[in-house]
Coordinates of N, CA and C in Angstrom, one line a residue:
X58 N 0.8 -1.2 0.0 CA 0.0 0.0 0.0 C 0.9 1.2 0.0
X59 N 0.3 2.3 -0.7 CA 1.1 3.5 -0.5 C 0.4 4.5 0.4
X60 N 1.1 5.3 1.2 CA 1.1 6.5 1.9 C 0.4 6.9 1.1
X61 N -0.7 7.4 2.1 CA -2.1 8.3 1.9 C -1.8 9.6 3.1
X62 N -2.2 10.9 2.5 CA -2.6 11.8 3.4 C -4.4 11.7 4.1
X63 N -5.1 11.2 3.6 CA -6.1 10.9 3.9 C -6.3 9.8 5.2
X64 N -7.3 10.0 5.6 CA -7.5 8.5 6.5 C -9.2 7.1 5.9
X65 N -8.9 6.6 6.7 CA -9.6 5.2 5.8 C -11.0 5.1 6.6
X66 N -11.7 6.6 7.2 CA -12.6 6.4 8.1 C -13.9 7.7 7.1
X67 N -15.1 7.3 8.0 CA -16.0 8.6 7.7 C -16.8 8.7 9.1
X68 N -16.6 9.9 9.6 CA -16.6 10.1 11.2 C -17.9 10.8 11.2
X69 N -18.7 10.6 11.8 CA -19.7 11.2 12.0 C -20.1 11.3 13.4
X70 N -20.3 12.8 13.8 CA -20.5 13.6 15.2 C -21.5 14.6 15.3
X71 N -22.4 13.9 16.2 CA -23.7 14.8 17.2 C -23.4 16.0 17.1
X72 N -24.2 16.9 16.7 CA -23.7 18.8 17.2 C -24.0 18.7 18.6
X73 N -25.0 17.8 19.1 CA -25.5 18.6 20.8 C -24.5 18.1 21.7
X74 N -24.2 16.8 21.2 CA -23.2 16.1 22.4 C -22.2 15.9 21.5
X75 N -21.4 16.3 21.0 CA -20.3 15.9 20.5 C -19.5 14.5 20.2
X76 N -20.9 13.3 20.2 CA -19.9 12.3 20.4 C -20.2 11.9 19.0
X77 N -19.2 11.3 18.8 CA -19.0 10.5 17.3 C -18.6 8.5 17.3
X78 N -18.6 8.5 15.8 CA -18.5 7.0 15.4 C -17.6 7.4 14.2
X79 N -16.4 6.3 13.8 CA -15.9 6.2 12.9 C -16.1 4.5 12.5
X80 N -16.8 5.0 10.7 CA -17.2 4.3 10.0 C -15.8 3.8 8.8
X81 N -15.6 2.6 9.0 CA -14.5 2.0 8.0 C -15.2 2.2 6.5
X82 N -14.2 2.9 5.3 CA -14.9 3.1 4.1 C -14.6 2.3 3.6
X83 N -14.1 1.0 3.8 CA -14.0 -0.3 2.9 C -15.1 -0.7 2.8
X84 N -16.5 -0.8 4.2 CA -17.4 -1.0 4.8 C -18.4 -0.2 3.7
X85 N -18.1 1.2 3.8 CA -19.2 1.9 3.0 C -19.7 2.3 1.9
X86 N -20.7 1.8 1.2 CA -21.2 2.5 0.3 C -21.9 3.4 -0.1
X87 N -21.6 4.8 -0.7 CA -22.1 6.2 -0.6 C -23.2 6.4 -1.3
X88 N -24.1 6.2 -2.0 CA -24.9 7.4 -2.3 C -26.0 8.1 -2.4
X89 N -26.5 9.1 -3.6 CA -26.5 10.5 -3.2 C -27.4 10.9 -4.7
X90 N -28.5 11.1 -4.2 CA -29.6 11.6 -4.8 C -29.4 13.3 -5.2
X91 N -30.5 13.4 -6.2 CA -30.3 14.9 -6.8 C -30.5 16.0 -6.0
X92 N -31.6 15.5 -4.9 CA -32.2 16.0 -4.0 C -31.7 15.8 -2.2
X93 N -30.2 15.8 -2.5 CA -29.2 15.7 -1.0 C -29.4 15.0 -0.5
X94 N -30.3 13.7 -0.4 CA -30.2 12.5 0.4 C -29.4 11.8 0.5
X95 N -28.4 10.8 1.2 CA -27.7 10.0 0.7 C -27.9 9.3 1.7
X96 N -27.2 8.0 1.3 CA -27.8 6.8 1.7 C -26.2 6.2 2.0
X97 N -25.6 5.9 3.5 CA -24.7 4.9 3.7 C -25.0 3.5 4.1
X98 N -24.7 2.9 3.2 CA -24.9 1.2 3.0 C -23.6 0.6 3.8
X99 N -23.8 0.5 5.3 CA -22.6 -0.1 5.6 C -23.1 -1.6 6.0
X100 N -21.7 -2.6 5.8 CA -21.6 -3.9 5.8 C -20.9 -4.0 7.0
X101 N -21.1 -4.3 7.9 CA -19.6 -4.6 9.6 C -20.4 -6.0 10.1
X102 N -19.0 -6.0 11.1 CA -19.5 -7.1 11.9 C -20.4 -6.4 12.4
X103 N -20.7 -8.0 13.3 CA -22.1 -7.6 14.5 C -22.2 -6.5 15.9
X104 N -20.4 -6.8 16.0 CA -20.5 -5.9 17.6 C -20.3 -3.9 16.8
X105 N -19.7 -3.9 15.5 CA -19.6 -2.8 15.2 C -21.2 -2.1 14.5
X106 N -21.6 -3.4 14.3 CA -23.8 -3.2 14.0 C -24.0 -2.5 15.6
X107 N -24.0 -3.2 16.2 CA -24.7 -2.5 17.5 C -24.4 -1.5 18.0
X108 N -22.9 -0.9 17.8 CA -22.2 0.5 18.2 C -23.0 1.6 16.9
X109 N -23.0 1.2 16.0 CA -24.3 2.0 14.7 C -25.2 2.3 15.7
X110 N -26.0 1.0 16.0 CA -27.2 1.2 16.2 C -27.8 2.0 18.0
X111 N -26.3 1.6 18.5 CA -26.2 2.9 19.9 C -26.2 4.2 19.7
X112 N -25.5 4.5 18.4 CA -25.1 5.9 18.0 C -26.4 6.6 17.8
X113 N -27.1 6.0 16.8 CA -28.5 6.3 16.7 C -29.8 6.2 17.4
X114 N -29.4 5.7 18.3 CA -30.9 4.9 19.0 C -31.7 5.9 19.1
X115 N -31.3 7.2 20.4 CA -32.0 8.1 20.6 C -31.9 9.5 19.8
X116 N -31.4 9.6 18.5 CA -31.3 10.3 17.8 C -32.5 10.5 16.9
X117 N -33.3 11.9 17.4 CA -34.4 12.1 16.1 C -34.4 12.8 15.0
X118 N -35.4 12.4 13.7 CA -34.9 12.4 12.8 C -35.1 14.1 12.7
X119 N -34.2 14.9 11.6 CA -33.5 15.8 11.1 C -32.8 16.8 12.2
X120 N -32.0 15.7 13.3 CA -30.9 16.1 14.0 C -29.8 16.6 13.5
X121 N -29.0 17.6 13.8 CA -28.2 17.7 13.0 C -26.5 17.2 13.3
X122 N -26.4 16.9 12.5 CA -24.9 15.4 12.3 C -23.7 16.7 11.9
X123 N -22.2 16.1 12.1 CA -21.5 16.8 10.7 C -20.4 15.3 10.6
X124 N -20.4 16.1 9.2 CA -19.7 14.6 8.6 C -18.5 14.6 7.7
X125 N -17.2 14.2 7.7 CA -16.1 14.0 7.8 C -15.6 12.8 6.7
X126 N -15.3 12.8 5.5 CA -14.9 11.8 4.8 C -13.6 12.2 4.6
X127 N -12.8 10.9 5.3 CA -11.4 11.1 4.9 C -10.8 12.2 5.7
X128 N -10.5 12.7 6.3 CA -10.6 14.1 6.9 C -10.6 15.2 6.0
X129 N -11.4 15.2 5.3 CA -11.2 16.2 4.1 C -11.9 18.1 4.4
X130 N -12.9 17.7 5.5 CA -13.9 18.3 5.8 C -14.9 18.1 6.4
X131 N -15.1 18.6 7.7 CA -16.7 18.2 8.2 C -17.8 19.5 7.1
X132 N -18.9 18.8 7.2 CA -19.9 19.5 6.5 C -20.9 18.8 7.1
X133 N -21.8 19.8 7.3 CA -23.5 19.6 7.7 C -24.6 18.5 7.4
X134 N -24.3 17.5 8.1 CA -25.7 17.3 7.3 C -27.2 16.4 8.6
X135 N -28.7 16.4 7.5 CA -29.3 15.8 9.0 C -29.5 15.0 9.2
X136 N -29.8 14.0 10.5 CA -30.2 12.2 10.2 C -31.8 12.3 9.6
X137 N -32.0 11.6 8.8 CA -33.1 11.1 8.5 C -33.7 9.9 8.7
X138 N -32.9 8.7 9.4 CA -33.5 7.6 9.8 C -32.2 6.1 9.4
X139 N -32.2 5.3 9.9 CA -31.6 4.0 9.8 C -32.6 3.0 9.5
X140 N -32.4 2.0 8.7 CA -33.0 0.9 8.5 C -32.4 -0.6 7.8
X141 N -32.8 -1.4 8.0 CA -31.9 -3.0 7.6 C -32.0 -2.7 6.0
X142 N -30.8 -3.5 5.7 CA -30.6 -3.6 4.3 C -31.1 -4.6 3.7
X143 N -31.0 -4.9 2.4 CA -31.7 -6.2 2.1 C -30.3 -7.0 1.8
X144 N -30.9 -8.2 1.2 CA -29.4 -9.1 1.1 C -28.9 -9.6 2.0
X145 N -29.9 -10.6 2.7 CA -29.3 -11.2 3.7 C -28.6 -12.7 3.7
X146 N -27.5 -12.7 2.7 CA -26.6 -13.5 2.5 C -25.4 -13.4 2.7
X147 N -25.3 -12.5 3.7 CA -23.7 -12.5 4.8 C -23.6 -13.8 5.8
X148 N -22.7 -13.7 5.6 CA -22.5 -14.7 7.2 C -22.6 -14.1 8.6
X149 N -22.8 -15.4 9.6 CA -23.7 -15.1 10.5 C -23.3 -13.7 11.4
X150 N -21.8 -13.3 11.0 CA -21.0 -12.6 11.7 C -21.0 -11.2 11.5
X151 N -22.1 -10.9 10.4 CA -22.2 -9.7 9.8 C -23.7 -9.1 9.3
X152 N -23.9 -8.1 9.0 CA -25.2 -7.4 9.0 C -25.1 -6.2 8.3
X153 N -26.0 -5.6 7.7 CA -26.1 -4.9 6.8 C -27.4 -3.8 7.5
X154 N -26.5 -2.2 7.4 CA -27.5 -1.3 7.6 C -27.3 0.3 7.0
X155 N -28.4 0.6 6.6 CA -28.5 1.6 5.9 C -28.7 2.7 6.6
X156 N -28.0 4.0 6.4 CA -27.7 5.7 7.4 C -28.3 6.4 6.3
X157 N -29.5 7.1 6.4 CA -30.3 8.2 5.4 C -29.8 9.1 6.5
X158 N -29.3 10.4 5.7 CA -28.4 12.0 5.7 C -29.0 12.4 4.8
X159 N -29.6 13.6 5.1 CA -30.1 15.0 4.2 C -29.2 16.1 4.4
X160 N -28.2 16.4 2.9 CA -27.0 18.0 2.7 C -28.3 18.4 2.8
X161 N -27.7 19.7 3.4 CA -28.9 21.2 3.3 C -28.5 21.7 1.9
X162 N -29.6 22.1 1.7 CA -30.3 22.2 0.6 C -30.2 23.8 0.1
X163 N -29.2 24.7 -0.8 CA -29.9 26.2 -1.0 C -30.9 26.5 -0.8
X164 N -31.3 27.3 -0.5 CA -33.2 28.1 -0.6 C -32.7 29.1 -1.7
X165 N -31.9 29.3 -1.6 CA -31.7 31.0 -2.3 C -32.0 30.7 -3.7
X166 N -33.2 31.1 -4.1 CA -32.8 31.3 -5.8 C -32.0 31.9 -6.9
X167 N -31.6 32.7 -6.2 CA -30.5 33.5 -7.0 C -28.9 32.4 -6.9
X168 N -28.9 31.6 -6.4 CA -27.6 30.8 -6.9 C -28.0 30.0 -8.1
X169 N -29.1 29.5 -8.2 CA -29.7 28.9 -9.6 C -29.9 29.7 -11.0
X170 N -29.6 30.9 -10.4 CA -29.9 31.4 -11.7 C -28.3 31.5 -13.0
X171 N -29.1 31.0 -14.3 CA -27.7 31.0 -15.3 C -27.4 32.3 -15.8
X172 N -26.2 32.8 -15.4 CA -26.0 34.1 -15.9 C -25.1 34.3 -17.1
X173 N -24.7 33.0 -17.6 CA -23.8 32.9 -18.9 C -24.9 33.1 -20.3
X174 N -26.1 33.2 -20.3 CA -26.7 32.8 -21.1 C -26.7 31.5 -22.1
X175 N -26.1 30.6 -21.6 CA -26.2 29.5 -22.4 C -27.7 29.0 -23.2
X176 N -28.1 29.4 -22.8 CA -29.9 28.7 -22.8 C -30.7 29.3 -23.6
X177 N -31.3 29.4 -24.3 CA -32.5 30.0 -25.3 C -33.3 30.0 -24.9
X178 N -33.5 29.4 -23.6 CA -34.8 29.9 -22.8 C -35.0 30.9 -21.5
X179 N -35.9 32.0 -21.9 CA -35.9 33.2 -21.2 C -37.0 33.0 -19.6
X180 N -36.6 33.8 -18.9 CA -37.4 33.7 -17.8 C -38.7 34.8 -18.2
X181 N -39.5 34.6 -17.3 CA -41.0 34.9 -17.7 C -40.8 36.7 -17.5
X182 N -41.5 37.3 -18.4 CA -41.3 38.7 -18.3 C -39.9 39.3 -18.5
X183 N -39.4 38.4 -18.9 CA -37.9 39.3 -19.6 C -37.9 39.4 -21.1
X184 N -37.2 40.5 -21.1 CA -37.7 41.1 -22.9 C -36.4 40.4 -23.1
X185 N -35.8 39.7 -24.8 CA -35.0 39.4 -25.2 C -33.9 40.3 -26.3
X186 N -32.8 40.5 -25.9 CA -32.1 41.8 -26.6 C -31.9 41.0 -28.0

């Protein structure tokens, strides 16, 4: 293996209590809808299932988390709920569970707006030069 600046985890920590869990990324599968959901599909043993499933127990949904890939950056995001995965053809020693996270979302319309004019389509009530 070669020297990485990065690390091999995705850490995820409570704003109210500060306590966190580091998730192994060989473990996880990321993704990530148009609309900021994402979905971690993690595979672990059983004793590291139940440390998940402590992390979340009493956490309700759109708590707000921040979240850490690789140490690259924490960034915002909220729980939306845990639930079993399907595919239950692991061995006995392992379990499969899924982490729904909502990225916050712009409101601002004005970052949507294209100001290069690429487009031939005008917004409503604008005269075309």
């Amino acid at each position: 293996m070669f020297d990485s600046p990065f690390s091999n985890y995705i850490v995820l920590t409570r704003n109210k209590t500060n306590e966190s869990i580091k998730l192994d990324q060989r473990r996880v599968k990321l993704r990530e809808n148009k609309n900021g959901l994402m979905a971690l599909s993690y595979i672990g043993p059983l004793f590291e299932i139940m440390d998940l499933e402590d992390f979340f127990d009493d956490m309700i949904s759109s708590e707000k988390l921040s979240m850490d890939i690789s140490e690259t950056g924490e960034f915002r995001v909220s729980f939306r709920g845990i639930i079993d995965g399907k595919g239950k053809n692991f061995p006995q020693n392992l379990d499969h569970k899924i982490i729904l996270l909502q990225e916050p979302t712009c409101l601002d319309e004005r970052v949507n707006i294209q100001e290069t004019g690429f487009s031939k389509f005008k917004l409503k009530n604008e005269v075309s030069e």
